[in-house]
């Protein structure tokens, strides 16, 4: 696709998957942008694995990630997820399905693939031609609106002006808070006074990456269902990616949602992996906790 240059500029706060994907799209169609990332690396080793579904692959394909332009994602992916097993926490089979990746490929044109978040971030960055527009150690602190332009300030005192601002800076988004502050100033009463507090949180999650084990077939997905909790495990070519989801005792909103510590993680893992009798399926997942990287 040949880019057409547009006379506008988009400010993107956050070098996340969403932030970098948007930057790739804007570059593709000739819209100017700058990405402001608070961290010192564009691909930090933070976060677990990401399942790239067919609908996401369709978008990535349009910005040069598949086919004649490099097949960039597949160079970093794990094996395709082709066998799915869903069990009760004591190991009883709920259902099993073979051929998932093949079926999705046939129906949607793309399979399901699994990739580390770090790898996906690096791939998105490498796909951009104008890498000088991605700036590191630029922590957002303030937003102002002037003459149909947005002006933001970073912690180091630099200012950036654009036609629109996109917050891709996570759940506890400073951009969202500043947008609300500015909206209340410019249009009092238009938004709820504390709209941020309406965002609900029903579950907490532990994720991990572990060494592979011969008892779990590469390319398979395993799900274990329990009361108010569940586990999922994705077996890649060289690593295992797993998640424990636990329902909160009550629904939390906005500022009530905590930032968990390593001690919180350890206590939750002991409660669900070690503190109860378990069947074979749960025993395998408990082993992943011991084998984590």
XYZ file of C-alpha atoms in Angstrom:
293
model
C 0.000 0.000 0.000
C 1.414 3.383 -0.986
C 1.257 5.892 1.858
C -0.514 9.232 1.435
C 0.811 12.063 3.568
C -1.768 13.764 5.800
C -1.241 17.086 7.574
C -1.912 15.875 11.089
C 0.082 14.324 13.912
C -0.951 11.697 16.463
C 0.690 11.484 19.885
C 0.752 7.922 21.257
C 1.597 7.486 24.921
C 2.803 3.951 25.586
C 4.928 1.583 23.519
C 2.545 -1.276 24.285
C 1.218 -3.781 21.750
C -1.707 -1.426 21.088
C 0.541 1.636 20.884
C 3.057 0.112 18.494
C 0.381 -1.556 16.368
C -1.321 1.828 15.917
C 2.024 3.415 15.027
C 2.511 0.799 12.309
C -0.958 1.529 10.921
C -0.426 5.290 10.895
C 2.935 4.916 9.199
C 1.348 2.657 6.606
C -1.188 5.314 5.550
C 1.128 8.318 5.843
C -0.098 9.910 9.086
C 2.616 11.466 11.239
C 3.011 10.176 14.797
C 5.299 9.935 17.782
C 5.335 7.157 20.388
C 6.330 8.180 23.926
C 7.337 5.206 26.075
C 8.136 5.659 29.778
C 10.469 2.657 29.979
C 14.075 2.304 28.879
C 13.388 -0.619 26.500
C 10.874 -1.042 23.711
C 10.584 -4.777 24.421
C 10.864 -5.298 28.191
C 10.570 -8.813 29.584
C 7.216 -8.003 31.178
C 3.984 -9.887 30.591
C 3.273 -13.418 29.485
C 2.280 -14.899 26.163
C -0.271 -13.502 23.732
C -2.612 -15.608 21.639
C -2.823 -14.071 18.168
C -6.337 -14.854 16.942
C -7.379 -14.852 13.250
C -9.047 -11.427 13.502
C -5.802 -9.944 14.827
C -3.791 -11.681 12.114
C -6.018 -10.068 9.459
C -4.990 -6.641 10.750
C -1.319 -7.562 11.064
C -1.382 -8.915 7.515
C -2.513 -5.522 6.209
C 0.471 -3.766 7.783
C 3.116 -6.123 6.442
C 3.429 -9.035 8.845
C 2.532 -11.920 6.546
C 2.993 -13.108 2.998
C 5.483 -11.502 0.650
C 6.574 -8.869 3.158
C 8.286 -11.119 5.656
C 5.902 -13.321 7.647
C 7.298 -11.416 10.621
C 5.085 -12.794 13.384
C 5.616 -16.428 12.455
C 9.377 -16.057 12.789
C 8.866 -15.592 16.521
C 5.841 -17.750 17.285
C 5.459 -20.987 19.113
C 3.805 -24.018 17.537
C 0.197 -23.760 16.441
C -2.412 -24.689 19.034
C -4.029 -27.793 17.551
C -5.242 -29.899 20.505
C -7.540 -28.515 23.209
C -8.338 -30.284 26.469
C -10.802 -28.898 29.046
C -11.020 -30.681 32.392
C -12.524 -30.403 35.847
C -10.011 -29.557 38.579
C -9.947 -33.209 39.684
C -8.965 -34.287 36.172
C -12.301 -35.424 34.715
C -12.550 -34.588 31.012
C -15.218 -32.025 30.059
C -14.332 -32.098 26.369
C -11.372 -32.493 24.016
C -10.902 -31.260 20.476
C -8.225 -32.058 17.898
C -7.499 -29.936 14.856
C -8.280 -26.467 16.265
C -5.586 -24.632 14.314
C -6.482 -26.476 11.116
C -10.184 -25.665 11.536
C -9.518 -21.969 12.179
C -7.143 -21.801 9.222
C -9.828 -23.288 6.980
C -12.671 -21.096 8.269
C -10.894 -17.771 8.747
C -7.763 -17.934 6.609
C -5.416 -17.670 9.587
C -4.556 -20.032 12.444
C -4.236 -19.286 16.147
C -0.605 -18.745 17.086
C 1.058 -18.024 20.403
C 3.847 -15.503 20.848
C 5.647 -13.980 23.819
C 4.618 -10.409 24.498
C 8.278 -9.371 24.396
C 8.703 -10.953 20.952
C 5.549 -9.298 19.630
C 6.702 -5.890 20.872
C 10.088 -6.318 19.185
C 8.447 -7.503 15.948
C 6.108 -4.499 15.866
C 9.056 -2.164 16.426
C 11.232 -3.835 13.787
C 8.400 -3.512 11.254
C 8.431 0.296 11.513
C 10.593 2.265 9.083
C 10.586 5.504 11.109
C 12.001 4.141 14.358
C 13.231 7.614 15.311
C 9.593 8.440 16.079
C 9.595 5.970 18.982
C 11.070 7.731 22.016
C 12.080 5.957 25.230
C 12.216 7.260 28.813
C 9.449 9.742 28.048
C 7.066 9.476 30.986
C 3.822 11.392 30.446
C 2.882 13.826 33.241
C 0.558 16.541 31.918
C -1.927 17.306 29.140
C -3.128 20.683 27.899
C -5.419 21.753 25.056
C -4.659 24.856 22.990
C -5.943 26.143 19.626
C -7.313 22.774 18.485
C -4.044 21.089 19.441
C -3.119 18.808 22.315
C 0.116 19.572 24.130
C 1.612 17.045 26.485
C 4.558 17.304 28.836
C 6.892 14.486 29.831
C 8.756 14.050 33.100
C 12.010 15.340 31.613
C 10.340 18.672 30.788
C 9.903 18.135 27.038
C 6.634 19.117 25.345
C 4.983 17.563 22.291
C 2.155 19.003 20.192
C -0.279 17.044 18.059
C -3.785 16.915 16.656
C -4.897 13.939 18.745
C -3.665 11.983 21.745
C -3.979 8.212 22.178
C -3.466 6.599 25.573
C -1.927 3.136 25.212
C -0.462 3.159 28.700
C -2.321 0.380 30.473
C -5.019 -0.159 33.088
C -3.717 2.514 35.492
C -3.508 5.013 32.635
C -2.138 8.489 33.476
C -3.436 9.642 30.083
C -6.994 8.627 30.984
C -6.779 10.550 34.249
C -5.504 13.671 32.494
C -8.180 13.385 29.804
C -10.837 13.279 32.514
C -9.283 16.246 34.316
C -9.188 18.311 31.133
C -12.702 17.242 30.099
C -14.131 18.394 33.442
C -12.369 21.729 32.958
C -13.504 22.323 29.352
C -16.997 20.756 29.524
C -18.169 20.601 33.160
C -20.784 17.914 33.729
C -20.360 16.251 30.329
C -18.668 13.210 31.875
C -19.370 11.550 35.205
C -17.339 13.253 37.922
C -15.423 10.077 38.738
C -15.862 8.055 35.557
C -12.615 6.199 36.230
C -14.200 4.537 39.269
C -16.776 2.822 37.023
C -14.212 0.439 35.481
C -14.875 -2.973 37.129
C -12.372 -5.667 38.061
C -13.830 -9.117 38.774
C -10.749 -11.358 38.593
C -7.059 -11.440 39.453
C -4.466 -13.445 37.544
C -1.058 -15.032 37.957
C 0.789 -15.753 34.718
C 4.033 -17.544 34.114
C 6.453 -18.960 31.557
C 8.020 -22.320 32.375
C 10.391 -24.907 30.979
C 8.693 -27.589 28.845
C 7.902 -31.024 30.195
C 7.570 -34.272 28.176
C 4.129 -34.960 29.674
C 2.592 -31.962 27.857
C 2.511 -32.134 24.072
C 3.915 -29.157 22.186
C 1.189 -27.140 20.469
C -1.579 -28.168 22.868
C -3.919 -26.101 25.056
C -5.055 -27.299 28.477
C -7.820 -25.650 30.530
C -8.816 -26.661 34.070
C -12.120 -25.367 35.449
C -12.883 -24.946 39.148
C -15.310 -22.996 41.321
C -14.457 -19.281 41.074
C -11.108 -20.068 39.464
C -9.606 -21.609 36.347
C -6.240 -22.404 34.814
C -5.033 -22.346 31.233
C -1.796 -23.684 29.800
C -0.419 -23.191 26.292
C 2.407 -25.550 25.321
C 4.797 -23.895 22.901
C 7.790 -25.306 21.089
C 10.326 -24.310 23.728
C 8.279 -22.899 26.607
C 5.026 -23.359 28.496
C 2.736 -20.373 29.098
C 0.207 -20.649 31.892
C -2.367 -18.522 33.694
C -4.307 -18.828 36.951
C -7.527 -16.781 37.143
C -9.225 -16.273 40.517
C -12.510 -14.446 41.079
C -12.271 -11.611 43.589
C -14.309 -11.832 46.771
C -16.117 -8.709 45.557
C -16.045 -6.569 42.427
C -13.529 -3.739 42.669
C -13.648 -0.520 40.682
C -11.099 2.016 39.505
C -8.786 3.090 42.292
C -9.801 0.093 44.398
C -7.950 -2.229 42.000
C -4.618 -2.948 43.721
C -1.140 -3.437 42.351
C -0.138 -6.870 43.614
C 3.251 -7.662 45.141
C 5.503 -10.713 44.815
C 4.254 -11.779 48.251
C 0.636 -11.603 47.041
C 1.578 -13.786 44.084
C 3.307 -16.361 46.281
C 0.340 -16.598 48.656
C -2.142 -17.072 45.818
C 0.031 -19.718 44.183
C 0.381 -21.644 47.429
C -3.375 -21.510 47.955
C -4.298 -22.869 44.530
C -1.261 -24.952 43.553
C -0.066 -26.391 46.852
C -2.693 -25.916 49.530
C -5.252 -28.525 48.447
C -5.545 -32.058 47.147
C -5.531 -32.142 43.373
C -6.041 -34.458 40.455
C -3.620 -35.179 37.630
C -4.554 -32.129 35.551
C -4.110 -29.694 38.415
C -0.924 -31.476 39.445
C 0.587 -30.719 36.050
C -0.243 -27.047 36.404
C 1.212 -26.991 39.906
C 4.425 -28.370 38.427
C 4.553 -25.392 36.069
C 4.813 -23.107 39.080
C 7.928 -24.997 40.178
C 9.411 -24.943 36.652
C 8.777 -21.244 36.001
C 11.518 -19.126 34.465
